[in-house]
mmCIF file of C-alpha atoms and ligand atoms in Angstrom:
data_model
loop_
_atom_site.group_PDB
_atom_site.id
_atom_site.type_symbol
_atom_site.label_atom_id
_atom_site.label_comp_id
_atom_site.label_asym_id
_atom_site.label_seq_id
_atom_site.Cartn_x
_atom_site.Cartn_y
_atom_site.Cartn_z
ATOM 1 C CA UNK A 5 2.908 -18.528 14.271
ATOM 2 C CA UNK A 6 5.475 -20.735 13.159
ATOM 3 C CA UNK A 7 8.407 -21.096 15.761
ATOM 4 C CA UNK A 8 11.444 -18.565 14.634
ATOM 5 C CA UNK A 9 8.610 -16.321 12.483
ATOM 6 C CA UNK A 10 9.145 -13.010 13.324
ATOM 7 C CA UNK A 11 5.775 -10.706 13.610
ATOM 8 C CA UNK A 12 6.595 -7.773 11.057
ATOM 9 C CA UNK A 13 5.365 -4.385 12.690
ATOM 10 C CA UNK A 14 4.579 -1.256 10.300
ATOM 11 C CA UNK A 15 5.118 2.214 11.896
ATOM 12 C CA UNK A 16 3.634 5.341 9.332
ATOM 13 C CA UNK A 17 4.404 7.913 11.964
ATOM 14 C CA UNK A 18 7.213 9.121 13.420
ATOM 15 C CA UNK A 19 6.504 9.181 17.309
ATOM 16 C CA UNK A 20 5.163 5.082 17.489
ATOM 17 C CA UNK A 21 8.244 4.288 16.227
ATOM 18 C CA UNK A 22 9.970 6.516 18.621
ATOM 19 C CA UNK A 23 7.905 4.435 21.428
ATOM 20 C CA UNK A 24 8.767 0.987 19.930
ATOM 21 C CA UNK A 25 12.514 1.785 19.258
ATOM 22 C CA UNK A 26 12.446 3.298 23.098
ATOM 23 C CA UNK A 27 11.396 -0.116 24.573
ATOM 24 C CA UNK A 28 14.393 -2.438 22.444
ATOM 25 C CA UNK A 29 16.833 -3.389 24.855
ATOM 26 C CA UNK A 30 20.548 -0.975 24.882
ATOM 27 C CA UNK A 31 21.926 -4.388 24.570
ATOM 28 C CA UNK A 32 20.182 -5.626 21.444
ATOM 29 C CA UNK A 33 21.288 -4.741 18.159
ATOM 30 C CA UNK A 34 19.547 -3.176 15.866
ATOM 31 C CA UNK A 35 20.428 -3.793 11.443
ATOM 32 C CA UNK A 36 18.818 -1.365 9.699
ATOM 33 C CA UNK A 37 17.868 -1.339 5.868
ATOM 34 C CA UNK A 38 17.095 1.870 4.687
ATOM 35 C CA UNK A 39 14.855 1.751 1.630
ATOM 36 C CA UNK A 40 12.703 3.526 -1.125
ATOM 37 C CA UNK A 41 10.480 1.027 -1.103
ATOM 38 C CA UNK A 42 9.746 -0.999 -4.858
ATOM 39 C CA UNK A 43 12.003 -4.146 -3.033
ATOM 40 C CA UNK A 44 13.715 -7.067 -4.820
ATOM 41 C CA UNK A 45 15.763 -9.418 -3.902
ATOM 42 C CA UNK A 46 18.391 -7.165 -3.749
ATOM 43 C CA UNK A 47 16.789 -5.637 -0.700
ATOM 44 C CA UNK A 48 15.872 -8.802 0.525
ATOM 45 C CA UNK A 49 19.536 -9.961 0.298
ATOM 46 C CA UNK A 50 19.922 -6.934 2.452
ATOM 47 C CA UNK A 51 17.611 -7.598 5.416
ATOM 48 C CA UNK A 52 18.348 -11.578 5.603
ATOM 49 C CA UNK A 53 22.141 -10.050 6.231
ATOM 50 C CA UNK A 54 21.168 -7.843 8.537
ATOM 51 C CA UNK A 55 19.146 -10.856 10.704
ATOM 52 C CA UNK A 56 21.640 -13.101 10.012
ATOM 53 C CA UNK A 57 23.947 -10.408 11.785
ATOM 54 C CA UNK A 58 21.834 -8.250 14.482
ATOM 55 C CA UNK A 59 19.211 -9.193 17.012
ATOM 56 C CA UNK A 60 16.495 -6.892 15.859
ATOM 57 C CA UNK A 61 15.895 -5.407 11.775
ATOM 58 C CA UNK A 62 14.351 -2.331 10.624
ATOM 59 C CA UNK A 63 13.273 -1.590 7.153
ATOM 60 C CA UNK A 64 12.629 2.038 6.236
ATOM 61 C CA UNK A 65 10.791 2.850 3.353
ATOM 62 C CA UNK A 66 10.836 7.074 2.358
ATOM 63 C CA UNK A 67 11.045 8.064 -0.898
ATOM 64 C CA UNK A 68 13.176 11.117 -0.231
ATOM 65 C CA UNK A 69 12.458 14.065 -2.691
ATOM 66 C CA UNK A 70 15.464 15.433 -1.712
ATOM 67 C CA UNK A 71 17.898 13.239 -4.028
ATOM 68 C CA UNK A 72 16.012 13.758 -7.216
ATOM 69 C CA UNK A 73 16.645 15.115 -9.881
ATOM 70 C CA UNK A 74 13.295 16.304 -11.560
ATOM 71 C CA UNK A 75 9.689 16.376 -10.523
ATOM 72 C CA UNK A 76 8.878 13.674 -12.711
ATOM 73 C CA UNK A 77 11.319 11.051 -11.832
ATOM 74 C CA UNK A 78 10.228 11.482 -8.262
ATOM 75 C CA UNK A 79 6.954 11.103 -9.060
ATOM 76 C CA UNK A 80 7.708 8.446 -11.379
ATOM 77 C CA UNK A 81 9.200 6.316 -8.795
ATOM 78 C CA UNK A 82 7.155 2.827 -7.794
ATOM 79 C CA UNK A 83 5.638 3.004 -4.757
ATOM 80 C CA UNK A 84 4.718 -0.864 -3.826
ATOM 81 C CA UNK A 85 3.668 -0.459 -0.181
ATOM 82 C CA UNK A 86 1.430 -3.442 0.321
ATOM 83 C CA UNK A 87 4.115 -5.663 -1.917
ATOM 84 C CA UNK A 88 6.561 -4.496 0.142
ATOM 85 C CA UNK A 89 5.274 -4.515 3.252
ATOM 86 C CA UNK A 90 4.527 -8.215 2.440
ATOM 87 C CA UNK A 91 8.095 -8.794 0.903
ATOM 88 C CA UNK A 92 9.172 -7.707 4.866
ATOM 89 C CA UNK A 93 6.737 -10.083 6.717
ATOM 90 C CA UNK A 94 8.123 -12.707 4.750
ATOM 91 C CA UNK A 95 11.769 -11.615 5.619
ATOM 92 C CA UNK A 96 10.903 -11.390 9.329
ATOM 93 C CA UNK A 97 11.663 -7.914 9.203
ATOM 94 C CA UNK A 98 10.446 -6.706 13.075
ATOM 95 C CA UNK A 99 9.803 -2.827 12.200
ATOM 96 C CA UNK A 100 9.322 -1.401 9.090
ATOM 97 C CA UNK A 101 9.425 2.204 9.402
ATOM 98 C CA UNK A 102 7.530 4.190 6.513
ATOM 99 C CA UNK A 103 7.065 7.715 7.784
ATOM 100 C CA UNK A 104 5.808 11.060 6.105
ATOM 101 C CA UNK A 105 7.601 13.788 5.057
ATOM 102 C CA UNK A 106 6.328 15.919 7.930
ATOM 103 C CA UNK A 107 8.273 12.457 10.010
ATOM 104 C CA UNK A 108 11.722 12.734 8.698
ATOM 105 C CA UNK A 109 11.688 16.717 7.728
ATOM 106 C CA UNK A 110 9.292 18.527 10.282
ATOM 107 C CA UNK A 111 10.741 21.822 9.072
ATOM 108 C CA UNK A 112 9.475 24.333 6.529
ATOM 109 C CA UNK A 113 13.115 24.604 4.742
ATOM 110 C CA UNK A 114 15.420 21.630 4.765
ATOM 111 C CA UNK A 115 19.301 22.343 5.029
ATOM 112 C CA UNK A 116 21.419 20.018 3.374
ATOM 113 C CA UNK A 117 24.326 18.395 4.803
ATOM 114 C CA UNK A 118 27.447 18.897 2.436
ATOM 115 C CA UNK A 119 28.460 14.805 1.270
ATOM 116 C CA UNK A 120 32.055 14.151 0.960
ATOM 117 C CA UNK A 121 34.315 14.891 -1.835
ATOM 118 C CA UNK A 122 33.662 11.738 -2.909
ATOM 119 C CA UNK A 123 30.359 12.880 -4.162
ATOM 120 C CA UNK A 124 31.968 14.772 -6.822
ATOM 121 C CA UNK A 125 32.294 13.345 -10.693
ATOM 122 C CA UNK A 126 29.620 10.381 -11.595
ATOM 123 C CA UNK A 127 26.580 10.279 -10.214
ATOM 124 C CA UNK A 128 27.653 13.809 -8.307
ATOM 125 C CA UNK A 129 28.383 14.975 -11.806
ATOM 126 C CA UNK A 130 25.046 13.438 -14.109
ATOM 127 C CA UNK A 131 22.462 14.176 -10.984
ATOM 128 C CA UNK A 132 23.017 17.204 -9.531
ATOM 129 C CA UNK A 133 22.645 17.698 -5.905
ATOM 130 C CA UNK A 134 21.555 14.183 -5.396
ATOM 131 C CA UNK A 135 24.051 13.110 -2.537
ATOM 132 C CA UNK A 136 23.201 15.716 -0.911
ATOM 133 C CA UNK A 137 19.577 14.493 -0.594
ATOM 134 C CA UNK A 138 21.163 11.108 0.345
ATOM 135 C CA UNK A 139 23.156 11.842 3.551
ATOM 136 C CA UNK A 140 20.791 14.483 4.331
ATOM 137 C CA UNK A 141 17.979 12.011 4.422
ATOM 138 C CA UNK A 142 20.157 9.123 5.505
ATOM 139 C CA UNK A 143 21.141 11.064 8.076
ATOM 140 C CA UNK A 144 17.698 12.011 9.559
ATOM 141 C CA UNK A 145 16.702 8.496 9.948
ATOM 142 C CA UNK A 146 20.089 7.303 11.304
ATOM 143 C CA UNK A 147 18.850 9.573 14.048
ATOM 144 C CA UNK A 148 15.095 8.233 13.997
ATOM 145 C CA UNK A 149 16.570 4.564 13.713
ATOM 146 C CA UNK A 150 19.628 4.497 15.478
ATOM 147 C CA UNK A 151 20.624 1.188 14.378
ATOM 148 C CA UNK A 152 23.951 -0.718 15.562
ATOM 149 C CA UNK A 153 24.699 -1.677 11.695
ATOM 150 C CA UNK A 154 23.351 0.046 8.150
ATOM 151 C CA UNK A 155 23.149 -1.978 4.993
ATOM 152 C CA UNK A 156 23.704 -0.748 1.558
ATOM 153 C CA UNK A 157 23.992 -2.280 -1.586
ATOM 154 C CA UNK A 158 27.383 -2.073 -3.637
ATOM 155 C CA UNK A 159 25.713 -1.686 -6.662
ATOM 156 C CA UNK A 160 25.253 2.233 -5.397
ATOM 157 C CA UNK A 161 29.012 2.006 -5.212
ATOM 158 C CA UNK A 162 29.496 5.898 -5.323
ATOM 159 C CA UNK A 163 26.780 6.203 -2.952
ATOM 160 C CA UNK A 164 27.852 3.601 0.001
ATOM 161 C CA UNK A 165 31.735 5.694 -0.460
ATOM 162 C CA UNK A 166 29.462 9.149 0.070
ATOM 163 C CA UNK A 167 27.224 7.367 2.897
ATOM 164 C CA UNK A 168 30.463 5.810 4.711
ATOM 165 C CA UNK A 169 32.106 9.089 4.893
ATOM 166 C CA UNK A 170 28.930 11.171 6.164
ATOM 167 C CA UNK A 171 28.788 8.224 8.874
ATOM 168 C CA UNK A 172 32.064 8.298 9.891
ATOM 169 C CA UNK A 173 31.683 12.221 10.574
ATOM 170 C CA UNK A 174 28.107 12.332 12.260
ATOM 171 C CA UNK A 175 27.600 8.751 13.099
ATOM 172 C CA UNK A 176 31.043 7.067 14.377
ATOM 173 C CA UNK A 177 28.967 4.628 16.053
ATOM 174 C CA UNK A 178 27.142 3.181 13.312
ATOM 175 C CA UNK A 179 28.761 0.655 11.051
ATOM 176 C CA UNK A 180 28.424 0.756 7.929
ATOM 177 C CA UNK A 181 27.803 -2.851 5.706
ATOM 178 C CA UNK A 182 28.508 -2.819 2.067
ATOM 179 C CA UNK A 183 26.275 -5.331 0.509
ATOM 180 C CA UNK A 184 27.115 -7.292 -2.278
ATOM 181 C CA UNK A 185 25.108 -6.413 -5.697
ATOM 182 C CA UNK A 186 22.133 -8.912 -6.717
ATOM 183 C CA UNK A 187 22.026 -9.827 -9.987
ATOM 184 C CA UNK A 188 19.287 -11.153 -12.037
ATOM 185 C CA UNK A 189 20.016 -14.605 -13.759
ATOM 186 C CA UNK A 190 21.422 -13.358 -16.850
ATOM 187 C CA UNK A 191 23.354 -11.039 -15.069
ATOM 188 C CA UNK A 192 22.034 -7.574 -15.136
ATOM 189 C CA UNK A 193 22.283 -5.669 -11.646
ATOM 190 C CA UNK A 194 18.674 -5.970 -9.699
ATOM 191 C CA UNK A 195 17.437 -2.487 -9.482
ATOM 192 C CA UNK A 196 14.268 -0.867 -8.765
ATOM 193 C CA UNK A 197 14.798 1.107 -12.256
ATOM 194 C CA UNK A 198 14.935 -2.343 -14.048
ATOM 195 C CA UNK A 199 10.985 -2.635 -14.155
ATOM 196 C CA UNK A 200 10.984 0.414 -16.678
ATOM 197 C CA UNK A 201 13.108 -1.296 -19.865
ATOM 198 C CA UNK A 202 11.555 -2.524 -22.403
ATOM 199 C CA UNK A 203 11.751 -6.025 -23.371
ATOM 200 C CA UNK A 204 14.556 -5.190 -25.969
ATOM 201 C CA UNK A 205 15.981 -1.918 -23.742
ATOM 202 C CA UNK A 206 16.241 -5.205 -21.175
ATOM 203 C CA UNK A 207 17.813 -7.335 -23.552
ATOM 204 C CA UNK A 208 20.557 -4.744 -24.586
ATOM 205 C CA UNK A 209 21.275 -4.018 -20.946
ATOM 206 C CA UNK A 210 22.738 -7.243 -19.824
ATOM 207 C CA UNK A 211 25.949 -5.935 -22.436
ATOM 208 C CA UNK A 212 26.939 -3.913 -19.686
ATOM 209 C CA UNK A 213 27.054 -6.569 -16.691
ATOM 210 C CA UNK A 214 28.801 -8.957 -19.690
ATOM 211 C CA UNK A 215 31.411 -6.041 -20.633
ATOM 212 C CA UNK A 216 32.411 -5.333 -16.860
ATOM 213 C CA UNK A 217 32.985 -9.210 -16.079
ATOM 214 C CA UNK A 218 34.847 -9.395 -19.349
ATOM 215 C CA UNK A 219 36.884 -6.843 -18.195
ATOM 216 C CA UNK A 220 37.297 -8.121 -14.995
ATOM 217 C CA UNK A 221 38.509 -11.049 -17.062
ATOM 218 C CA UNK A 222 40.952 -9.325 -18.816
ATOM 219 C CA UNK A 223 42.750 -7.761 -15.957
ATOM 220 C CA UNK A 224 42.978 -11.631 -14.349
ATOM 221 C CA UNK A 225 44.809 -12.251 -18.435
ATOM 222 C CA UNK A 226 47.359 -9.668 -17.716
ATOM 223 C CA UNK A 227 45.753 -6.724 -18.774
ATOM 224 C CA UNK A 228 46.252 -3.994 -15.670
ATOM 225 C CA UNK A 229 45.995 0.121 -17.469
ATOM 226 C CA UNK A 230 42.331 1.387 -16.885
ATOM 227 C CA UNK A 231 42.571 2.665 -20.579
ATOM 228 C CA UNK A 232 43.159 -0.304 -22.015
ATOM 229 C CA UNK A 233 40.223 -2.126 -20.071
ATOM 230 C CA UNK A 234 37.892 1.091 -20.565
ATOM 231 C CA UNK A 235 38.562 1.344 -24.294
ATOM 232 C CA UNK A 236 37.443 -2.311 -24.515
ATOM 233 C CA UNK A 237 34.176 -1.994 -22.297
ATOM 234 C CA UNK A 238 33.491 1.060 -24.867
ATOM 235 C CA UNK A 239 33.966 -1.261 -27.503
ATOM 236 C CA UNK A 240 31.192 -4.125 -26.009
ATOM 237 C CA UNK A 241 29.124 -1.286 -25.213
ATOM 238 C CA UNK A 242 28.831 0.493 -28.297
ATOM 239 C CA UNK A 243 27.981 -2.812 -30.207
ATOM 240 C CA UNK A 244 24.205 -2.305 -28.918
ATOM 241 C CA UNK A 245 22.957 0.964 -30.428
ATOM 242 C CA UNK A 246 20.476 1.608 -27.981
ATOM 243 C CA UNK A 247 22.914 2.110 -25.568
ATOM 244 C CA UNK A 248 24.229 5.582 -24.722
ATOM 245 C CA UNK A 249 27.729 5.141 -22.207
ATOM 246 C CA UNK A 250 27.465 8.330 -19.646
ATOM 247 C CA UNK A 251 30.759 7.326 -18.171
ATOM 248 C CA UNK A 252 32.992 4.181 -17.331
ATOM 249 C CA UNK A 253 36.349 4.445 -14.860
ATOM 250 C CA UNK A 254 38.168 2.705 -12.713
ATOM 251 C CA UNK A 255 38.497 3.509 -9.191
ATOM 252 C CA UNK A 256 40.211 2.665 -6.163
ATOM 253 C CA UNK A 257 38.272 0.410 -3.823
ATOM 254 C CA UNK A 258 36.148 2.315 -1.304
ATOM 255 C CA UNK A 259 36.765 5.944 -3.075
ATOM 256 C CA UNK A 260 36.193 7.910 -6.139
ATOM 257 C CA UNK A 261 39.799 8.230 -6.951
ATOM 258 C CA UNK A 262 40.953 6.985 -10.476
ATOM 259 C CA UNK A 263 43.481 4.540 -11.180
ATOM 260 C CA UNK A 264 45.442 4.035 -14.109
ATOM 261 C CA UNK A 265 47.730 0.500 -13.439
ATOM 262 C CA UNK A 266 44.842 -1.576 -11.537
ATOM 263 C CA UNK A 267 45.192 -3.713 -8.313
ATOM 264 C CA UNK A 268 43.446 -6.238 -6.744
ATOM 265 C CA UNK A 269 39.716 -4.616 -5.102
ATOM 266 C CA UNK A 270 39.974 -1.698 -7.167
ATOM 267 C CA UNK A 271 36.517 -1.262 -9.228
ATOM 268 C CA UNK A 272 35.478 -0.558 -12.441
ATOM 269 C CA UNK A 273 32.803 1.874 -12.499
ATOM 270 C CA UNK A 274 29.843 2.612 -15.215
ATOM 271 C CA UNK A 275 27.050 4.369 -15.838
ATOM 272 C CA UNK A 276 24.337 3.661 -19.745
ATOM 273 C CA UNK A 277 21.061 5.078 -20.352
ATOM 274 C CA UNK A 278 19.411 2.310 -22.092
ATOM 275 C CA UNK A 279 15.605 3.154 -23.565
ATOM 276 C CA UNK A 280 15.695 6.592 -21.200
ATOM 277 C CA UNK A 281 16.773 4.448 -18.415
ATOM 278 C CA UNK A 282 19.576 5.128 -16.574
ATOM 279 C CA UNK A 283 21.679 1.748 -15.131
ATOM 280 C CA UNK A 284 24.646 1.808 -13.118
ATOM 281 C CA UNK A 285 27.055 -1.177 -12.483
ATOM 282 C CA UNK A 286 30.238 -1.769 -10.975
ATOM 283 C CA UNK A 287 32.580 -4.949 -10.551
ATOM 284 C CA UNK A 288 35.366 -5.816 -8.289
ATOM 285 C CA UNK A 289 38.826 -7.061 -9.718
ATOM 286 C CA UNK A 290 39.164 -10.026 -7.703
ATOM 287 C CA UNK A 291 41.485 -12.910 -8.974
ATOM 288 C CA UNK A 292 39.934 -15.719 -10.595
HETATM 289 O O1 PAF B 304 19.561 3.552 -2.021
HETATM 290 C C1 PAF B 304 18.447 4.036 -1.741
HETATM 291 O O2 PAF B 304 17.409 3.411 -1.892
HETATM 292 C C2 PAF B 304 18.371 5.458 -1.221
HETATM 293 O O3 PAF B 304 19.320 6.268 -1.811
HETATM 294 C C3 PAF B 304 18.459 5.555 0.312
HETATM 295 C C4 PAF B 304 19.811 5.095 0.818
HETATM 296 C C5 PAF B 304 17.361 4.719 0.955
HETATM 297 C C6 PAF B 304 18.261 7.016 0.747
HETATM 298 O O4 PAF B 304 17.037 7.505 0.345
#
């Protein structure tokens, strides 16, 4: 083994985790990267911040029933195990943690946590009941993991606002690490849902990373009401017919709540179904 290489450990079952999370250290750190498996370099982006950060990095992979929306999509979802797996060797992930259902939910009938009011409208509003699979799962394996620091990627903007609240109720401990959103070269947001688009569903999805940052753009030009900046992103948008706009806002930074004159770190929001596949984005107004 190469000096620094870290030897990746898999755990499938709930109580040899328990063992090897027993034996780290109280005064090691522990980043933890909770996943649904099908990683990209968004993930990875993830994990090298959480070793560049904590002493010790766990990677769950559980592809939580809970926060979908429809038989289908759930079964739908990639699974990737040995990729992944391999993706986290290569990362010099320590654990990575992918237990069974009977692991994370050993009871008959789950009761879901409540998420925040910032749950409501968006992704609250287009997926029912989904956030409430989110901090219910994230929530169980907070309590398996008990890491120091959880990473999440911005690009689930709603959902790290809905995670960060459920945290600072049930885990006040844990800290909570926004990620930055990992895009692919031509700009499009890397997600796990990417793989389905077809090569022209692809092509038309990179308007919507294009009509954010032009947006972003026009608020550094002077521009500052949402509904001037929304009414333009509409406009980019509805140039590619194969794209159907569920919603776009602007928010203020960390929460749900709209704004209508925009400041600095408040976000602009959006959610297109492109070829049956649903993308979400969001961009920061930062000055140029
Ligand atoms: O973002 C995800 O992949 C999931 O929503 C999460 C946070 C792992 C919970 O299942």
């Amino acid at each position: 083994m190469d000096r620094g290489q870290t030897m990746t450990t898999l755990f499938t079952n709930r109580s040899s985790f328990h063992t090897w999370r027993k034996s780290i250290p109280e005064h090691r750190t522990v980043g933890f990267v909770p996943t649904m498996g099908a990683l990209h370099a968004g993930h990875v982006s993830l994990i090298e911040q959480a070793k560049a950060e904590c002493d010790v990095v766990v990677v769950s992979i559980y592809v939580n029933a809970l926060q979908f929306n429809s038989e289908t999509d759930f079964t739908r979802y990639p699974r990737t195990e040995e990729t992944d797996f391999h993706i986290c060797t290569l990362a010099n992930v320590d654990a990575v943690f992918a237990p069974l259902k009977s692991d994370v939910f050993p009871e008959d009938v789950v009761e879901l946590l409540t998420p925040s009011k910032n749950a409501q409208g968006y992704e609250g509003a287009d997926r029912p009941g989904h956030f409430a699979g989110v901090v219910t799962v994230v929530d169980r394996l907070f309590n398996l993991v008990q890491p120091s620091v959880a990473y999440f990627g911005l690009k689930d903007y709603q959902q790290v606002a809905v995670i960060n609240d459920m945290a600072s109720q049930l885990h006040p401990n844990i800290v909570i690490s926004p990620c930055i959103t990992m895009r692919e070269n031509d700009g499009l947001a890397m997600s796990s849902r990417n793989r389905f688009l077809t090569p022209s569903g692809r092509k038309s999805a990179t308007a919507l990373p294009s009509a954010l940052g032009k947006a972003v753009s026009s608020w550094n030009t002077g521009v500052t009401q949402s509904k001037e900046l929304i009414d333009q992103v509409i406009a980019d948008l509805s140039k590619e017919p194969s794209i159907d706009i569920q919603y776009i806002s602007v928010v203020r930074n960390g929460s749900m709540e709209p704004v209508q004159a925009i400041s600095e770190n408040d976000v602009i929001i959006a959610a297109i179904v492109v070829d049956g596949v649903r993308l979400i984005d969001n961009m920061s107004f930062t000055n140029a």
